[in-house]
């Protein structure tokens, strides 16, 4: 029987970016790559995603607004029935751009806010003034009625600023806050190897965030940390201001790591390469050479979907089926995507 398609596909439409972020999972550059998918190839991909039954599409990069045909692609994807959201650094979003995104069918924008101050944000994003521009982007989205959320890379040197970022999200009218647990991909290892959290730092901040969710008016999501929803569960968190339905839709809740999973997640890179997740950077194939549905049945993904194959603590853990750890972190730190997640603090069997 054919495996269910992913619910969510992330398409990095360009490698080009106007910033120089220390952690960039896309290894973005100043200029677009010479082997970027053409507009025609990109639309063929969008056709395949829509016809396959993918429900939600993230257009990101690089910085997606650096691609000249961005609005054309967003509009095309929307007309095909895909729920289109955009991941952006926010610096290029004027009120006019925000209005054009909304007109093109974009449903929401995730804007990267990597500090509660210009100093912290700009240092991580690699450009002085980036914070001010990003916040102008936030205000532009708000003025035209385009929903937005804050995306923040959670890392050692920003822990003390997390409460202020949460407050900022409420004050500016964000719809959600997403904290990305920093995974040691190539650029992280080269430019900020001291930034990923220790196991104990991760435990403390995730359990603190779970407690905050009780009274916090926005949903808090934490990609790359399937242990976070477990914290919500074993603490018996019942948010007062967030519906249970919305709570159960946070990443990994009752499902565990979504990378390459049935009804889960897949990433398409600017050149058509397919990887299970932006944090699990194993090349599975390229859509220029074979259909996405065929790549979806790659042996790497078949093994990834068999939770019984997980090794070490993850393989023995009683939460194996509803967590599975972060497969990207396991792969980057051990070379084995089925190894125990080195960032997990639970260690329960």
XYZ file of C-alpha atoms in Angstrom:
349
model
C 0.000 0.000 0.000
C 1.338 3.446 -0.912
C 2.577 5.512 2.000
C 0.513 8.577 2.828
C 2.029 11.788 1.447
C 3.482 14.370 3.816
C 1.008 16.835 5.267
C 3.597 19.601 5.022
C 6.234 20.338 2.412
C 8.893 22.997 2.790
C 10.253 24.344 -0.487
C 13.405 26.467 -0.264
C 12.760 28.364 -3.491
C 16.162 30.077 -3.534
C 19.552 29.877 -1.885
C 19.919 33.651 -2.181
C 19.640 35.733 0.972
C 20.342 39.305 1.987
C 21.618 38.302 5.460
C 24.486 36.131 6.720
C 22.952 34.125 9.551
C 25.388 32.096 11.631
C 23.236 28.982 11.730
C 21.670 28.896 8.248
C 20.269 25.429 7.613
C 20.081 26.236 3.889
C 23.704 27.405 3.728
C 22.363 30.512 1.968
C 24.548 32.731 -0.225
C 24.428 36.305 -1.423
C 23.367 35.298 -4.941
C 21.007 32.621 -6.284
C 22.498 29.296 -7.317
C 22.988 28.620 -11.018
C 21.052 25.340 -10.681
C 17.960 26.812 -9.021
C 14.717 25.317 -10.351
C 13.260 27.400 -13.165
C 9.782 28.890 -12.860
C 8.434 26.099 -15.065
C 10.167 23.385 -13.012
C 8.938 24.972 -9.789
C 5.352 25.040 -11.035
C 5.602 21.399 -12.089
C 6.730 20.620 -8.550
C 3.795 22.565 -7.114
C 1.454 20.613 -9.400
C 2.880 17.347 -8.096
C 2.552 18.415 -4.476
C -1.066 19.486 -4.944
C -2.070 16.407 -6.938
C -0.356 14.137 -4.425
C -2.435 15.491 -1.563
C 0.039 17.675 0.313
C -2.003 20.162 2.331
C 0.420 22.855 3.447
C 3.409 24.478 1.740
C 6.139 26.591 3.308
C 7.969 28.828 0.859
C 11.341 29.727 2.309
C 14.973 29.951 1.310
C 17.469 31.545 1.686
C 15.171 34.518 1.759
C 12.200 33.693 -0.501
C 11.560 37.341 -1.326
C 14.956 37.428 -3.041
C 13.538 35.235 -5.826
C 12.119 37.334 -8.668
C 9.127 35.082 -9.367
C 8.182 34.673 -5.693
C 4.712 36.213 -6.056
C 4.010 34.187 -9.194
C 4.908 30.940 -7.394
C 2.941 31.839 -4.268
C -0.129 32.697 -6.349
C 0.207 29.514 -8.407
C 0.515 27.290 -5.331
C -2.486 28.953 -3.737
C -4.666 28.427 -6.820
C -3.747 24.726 -6.669
C -5.328 24.462 -3.226
C -2.153 24.467 -1.146
C -2.198 26.438 2.090
C 0.780 28.719 1.492
C 2.832 30.168 4.313
C 6.172 31.946 4.056
C 9.330 31.780 6.155
C 11.154 35.112 5.953
C 13.753 37.168 7.771
C 11.270 40.041 7.494
C 13.739 42.658 6.295
C 12.228 42.972 2.807
C 8.595 43.127 3.907
C 7.252 46.604 3.353
C 3.545 47.338 3.626
C 3.321 47.040 -0.168
C 5.080 43.642 -0.139
C 2.857 42.367 2.676
C -0.250 43.421 0.736
C 1.051 41.690 -2.406
C 1.692 38.494 -0.430
C -1.835 38.519 0.900
C -3.223 39.144 -2.602
C -1.105 36.229 -3.913
C -2.802 33.879 -1.450
C -0.186 33.721 1.293
C -2.004 32.738 4.489
C 0.656 33.631 7.041
C 4.293 34.657 7.435
C 6.857 33.367 9.926
C 9.317 36.173 10.649
C 12.664 35.377 12.238
C 13.209 37.306 15.466
C 16.442 36.050 16.981
C 16.717 38.305 19.970
C 14.785 40.727 22.101
C 17.282 43.435 21.206
C 18.945 44.691 18.049
C 22.360 43.744 19.430
C 21.495 40.065 19.896
C 19.452 39.682 16.740
C 21.882 41.535 14.449
C 24.890 39.610 15.722
C 23.244 36.277 14.936
C 21.752 37.430 11.636
C 25.005 38.947 10.399
C 23.890 42.488 9.579
C 23.571 45.664 11.590
C 20.055 47.031 11.312
C 18.447 43.650 10.589
C 16.364 43.777 13.782
C 14.893 47.167 12.981
C 14.037 46.035 9.436
C 12.500 42.777 10.676
C 10.302 44.625 13.152
C 9.181 46.962 10.380
C 8.245 43.822 8.460
C 6.204 42.653 11.451
C 4.394 45.990 11.587
C 3.745 45.905 7.833
C 2.099 42.485 8.099
C -0.020 43.694 10.990
C -1.176 46.784 9.100
C -2.437 44.831 6.079
C -3.992 42.034 8.137
C -1.528 39.308 7.123
C -1.160 36.875 10.050
C 2.396 36.394 11.279
C 4.298 34.502 13.915
C 7.710 34.890 15.512
C 10.354 32.276 14.696
C 13.333 32.196 17.051
C 16.396 29.956 17.051
C 16.728 28.873 20.663
C 20.376 28.806 21.651
C 22.618 29.189 24.677
C 23.281 32.927 24.449
C 19.630 33.854 24.034
C 18.097 31.948 26.939
C 17.832 35.016 29.167
C 15.927 36.859 26.422
C 13.204 34.225 25.896
C 10.715 35.882 28.314
C 11.105 39.209 26.502
C 10.619 37.574 23.092
C 7.421 35.937 24.346
C 6.202 39.319 25.564
C 7.123 40.993 22.263
C 5.106 38.422 20.322
C 1.990 39.267 22.308
C 2.593 43.003 22.194
C 3.028 43.034 18.405
C 0.023 40.783 17.724
C 1.715 37.568 16.570
C -0.427 34.452 16.154
C 2.196 32.047 17.547
C 5.803 31.692 18.664
C 8.070 28.996 17.295
C 11.402 28.225 18.977
C 13.752 26.198 16.793
C 16.053 24.031 18.887
C 19.451 24.633 17.246
C 20.825 21.546 15.468
C 24.516 21.261 14.549
C 24.375 21.336 10.770
C 27.443 22.353 8.769
C 27.253 26.141 9.235
C 26.465 25.853 12.949
C 29.567 23.704 13.441
C 31.649 26.277 11.585
C 30.271 29.582 12.897
C 28.550 29.032 16.243
C 29.547 25.632 17.670
C 29.107 26.876 21.254
C 25.463 27.911 20.741
C 23.522 24.578 20.793
C 22.019 23.828 24.192
C 23.398 21.251 26.560
C 21.019 18.465 27.582
C 20.424 20.129 30.958
C 19.891 23.573 29.412
C 17.399 22.009 27.018
C 15.510 20.290 29.822
C 15.273 23.471 31.889
C 14.058 25.738 29.084
C 11.609 23.208 27.610
C 10.018 22.499 30.970
C 9.872 26.251 31.630
C 8.171 26.847 28.268
C 5.672 24.094 29.055
C 4.817 25.856 32.323
C 4.530 29.213 30.517
C 2.018 27.704 28.085
C -0.514 27.352 30.949
C -1.172 31.114 30.987
C 0.357 32.270 27.693
C -2.198 33.547 25.149
C -0.346 32.234 22.068
C 0.587 28.717 21.065
C 4.277 27.875 21.647
C 5.828 25.427 19.198
C 9.311 23.908 19.338
C 10.618 22.234 16.141
C 13.580 19.858 16.634
C 12.512 18.963 20.170
C 9.903 16.164 20.275
C 10.483 16.020 24.019
C 8.726 19.381 24.447
C 5.179 18.040 23.924
C 6.052 15.227 26.316
C 6.810 17.922 28.896
C 3.334 19.341 28.289
C 1.855 15.896 28.804
C 3.684 14.719 31.901
C 3.134 18.103 33.520
C -0.565 17.829 32.682
C -0.587 21.221 30.992
C -4.074 22.468 30.149
C -3.611 25.942 28.648
C -6.147 28.479 29.811
C -6.008 30.584 26.653
C -5.205 28.036 23.918
C -7.657 25.364 22.774
C -6.803 21.693 23.204
C -7.278 21.273 19.461
C -4.618 23.887 18.761
C -2.354 22.361 21.390
C -2.541 18.943 19.739
C -1.459 20.449 16.435
C 1.929 21.588 17.710
C 4.885 19.763 16.127
C 5.300 16.144 17.253
C 2.296 16.057 19.603
C 1.220 12.373 19.665
C 3.314 11.783 16.530
C 6.975 12.359 17.312
C 9.648 13.403 14.808
C 7.898 14.190 11.511
C 10.931 14.009 9.193
C 9.984 11.933 6.159
C 7.057 10.384 8.008
C 3.705 9.389 6.552
C 1.442 12.453 6.891
C 4.572 14.215 8.141
C 7.146 16.503 6.561
C 9.475 16.748 3.570
C 11.883 19.432 2.330
C 12.636 20.388 -1.273
C 15.801 22.395 -1.805
C 16.341 25.182 -4.350
C 17.919 22.790 -6.887
C 15.286 20.054 -6.574
C 17.173 17.907 -4.066
C 14.921 16.212 -1.526
C 15.798 15.781 2.155
C 13.566 14.416 4.941
C 13.696 17.670 6.911
C 15.718 20.866 6.883
C 17.390 19.509 10.029
C 17.987 16.027 8.576
C 20.119 16.827 5.573
C 20.408 13.459 3.855
C 19.978 13.717 0.073
C 17.296 11.268 -1.063
C 17.121 12.199 -4.745
C 16.257 15.033 -7.090
C 12.921 15.852 -8.700
C 14.629 16.579 -12.015
C 15.496 12.880 -12.246
C 12.557 11.122 -10.581
C 9.087 11.807 -9.269
C 8.676 12.952 -5.701
C 6.356 10.026 -4.946
C 9.119 7.596 -5.864
C 11.641 9.449 -3.707
C 9.112 9.263 -0.858
C 9.585 5.471 -0.850
C 13.403 5.716 -0.525
C 14.869 2.982 1.740
C 16.250 5.692 4.046
C 12.698 6.896 4.734
C 11.304 3.373 5.001
C 13.814 2.702 7.787
C 13.127 6.070 9.401
C 9.418 5.223 9.588
C 10.104 1.953 11.415
C 10.386 3.128 15.005
C 11.362 -0.415 15.994
C 14.713 0.237 14.278
C 15.640 3.107 16.606
C 18.774 2.410 18.604
C 20.045 2.996 22.124
C 17.928 4.981 24.557
C 15.442 5.989 21.849
C 14.910 2.360 20.858
C 14.229 1.324 24.460
C 12.222 4.374 25.485
C 8.559 3.997 26.387
C 7.934 7.207 24.421
C 9.449 5.759 21.239
C 6.257 5.832 19.173
C 5.165 9.331 20.205
C 8.574 11.003 20.269
C 11.453 9.167 18.528
C 13.799 12.041 19.371
C 15.083 14.498 16.772
C 16.411 12.401 13.894
C 18.262 15.422 12.492
C 20.241 15.937 15.690
C 20.995 12.205 15.875
C 22.279 12.225 12.310
C 24.377 15.385 12.616
C 26.016 14.389 15.899
C 26.481 10.634 15.354
C 26.253 10.062 11.604
C 23.413 7.585 12.198
C 19.811 8.802 11.720
C 18.530 5.913 13.846
C 20.825 6.575 16.807
C 19.547 7.896 20.127
C 18.903 11.627 20.168
C 21.960 13.101 21.981
C 19.836 16.055 23.126
C 17.219 14.092 25.057
C 17.004 14.424 28.835
C 14.285 11.832 29.479
C 16.341 8.621 29.240
C 13.340 6.544 30.295
C 12.756 2.947 29.287
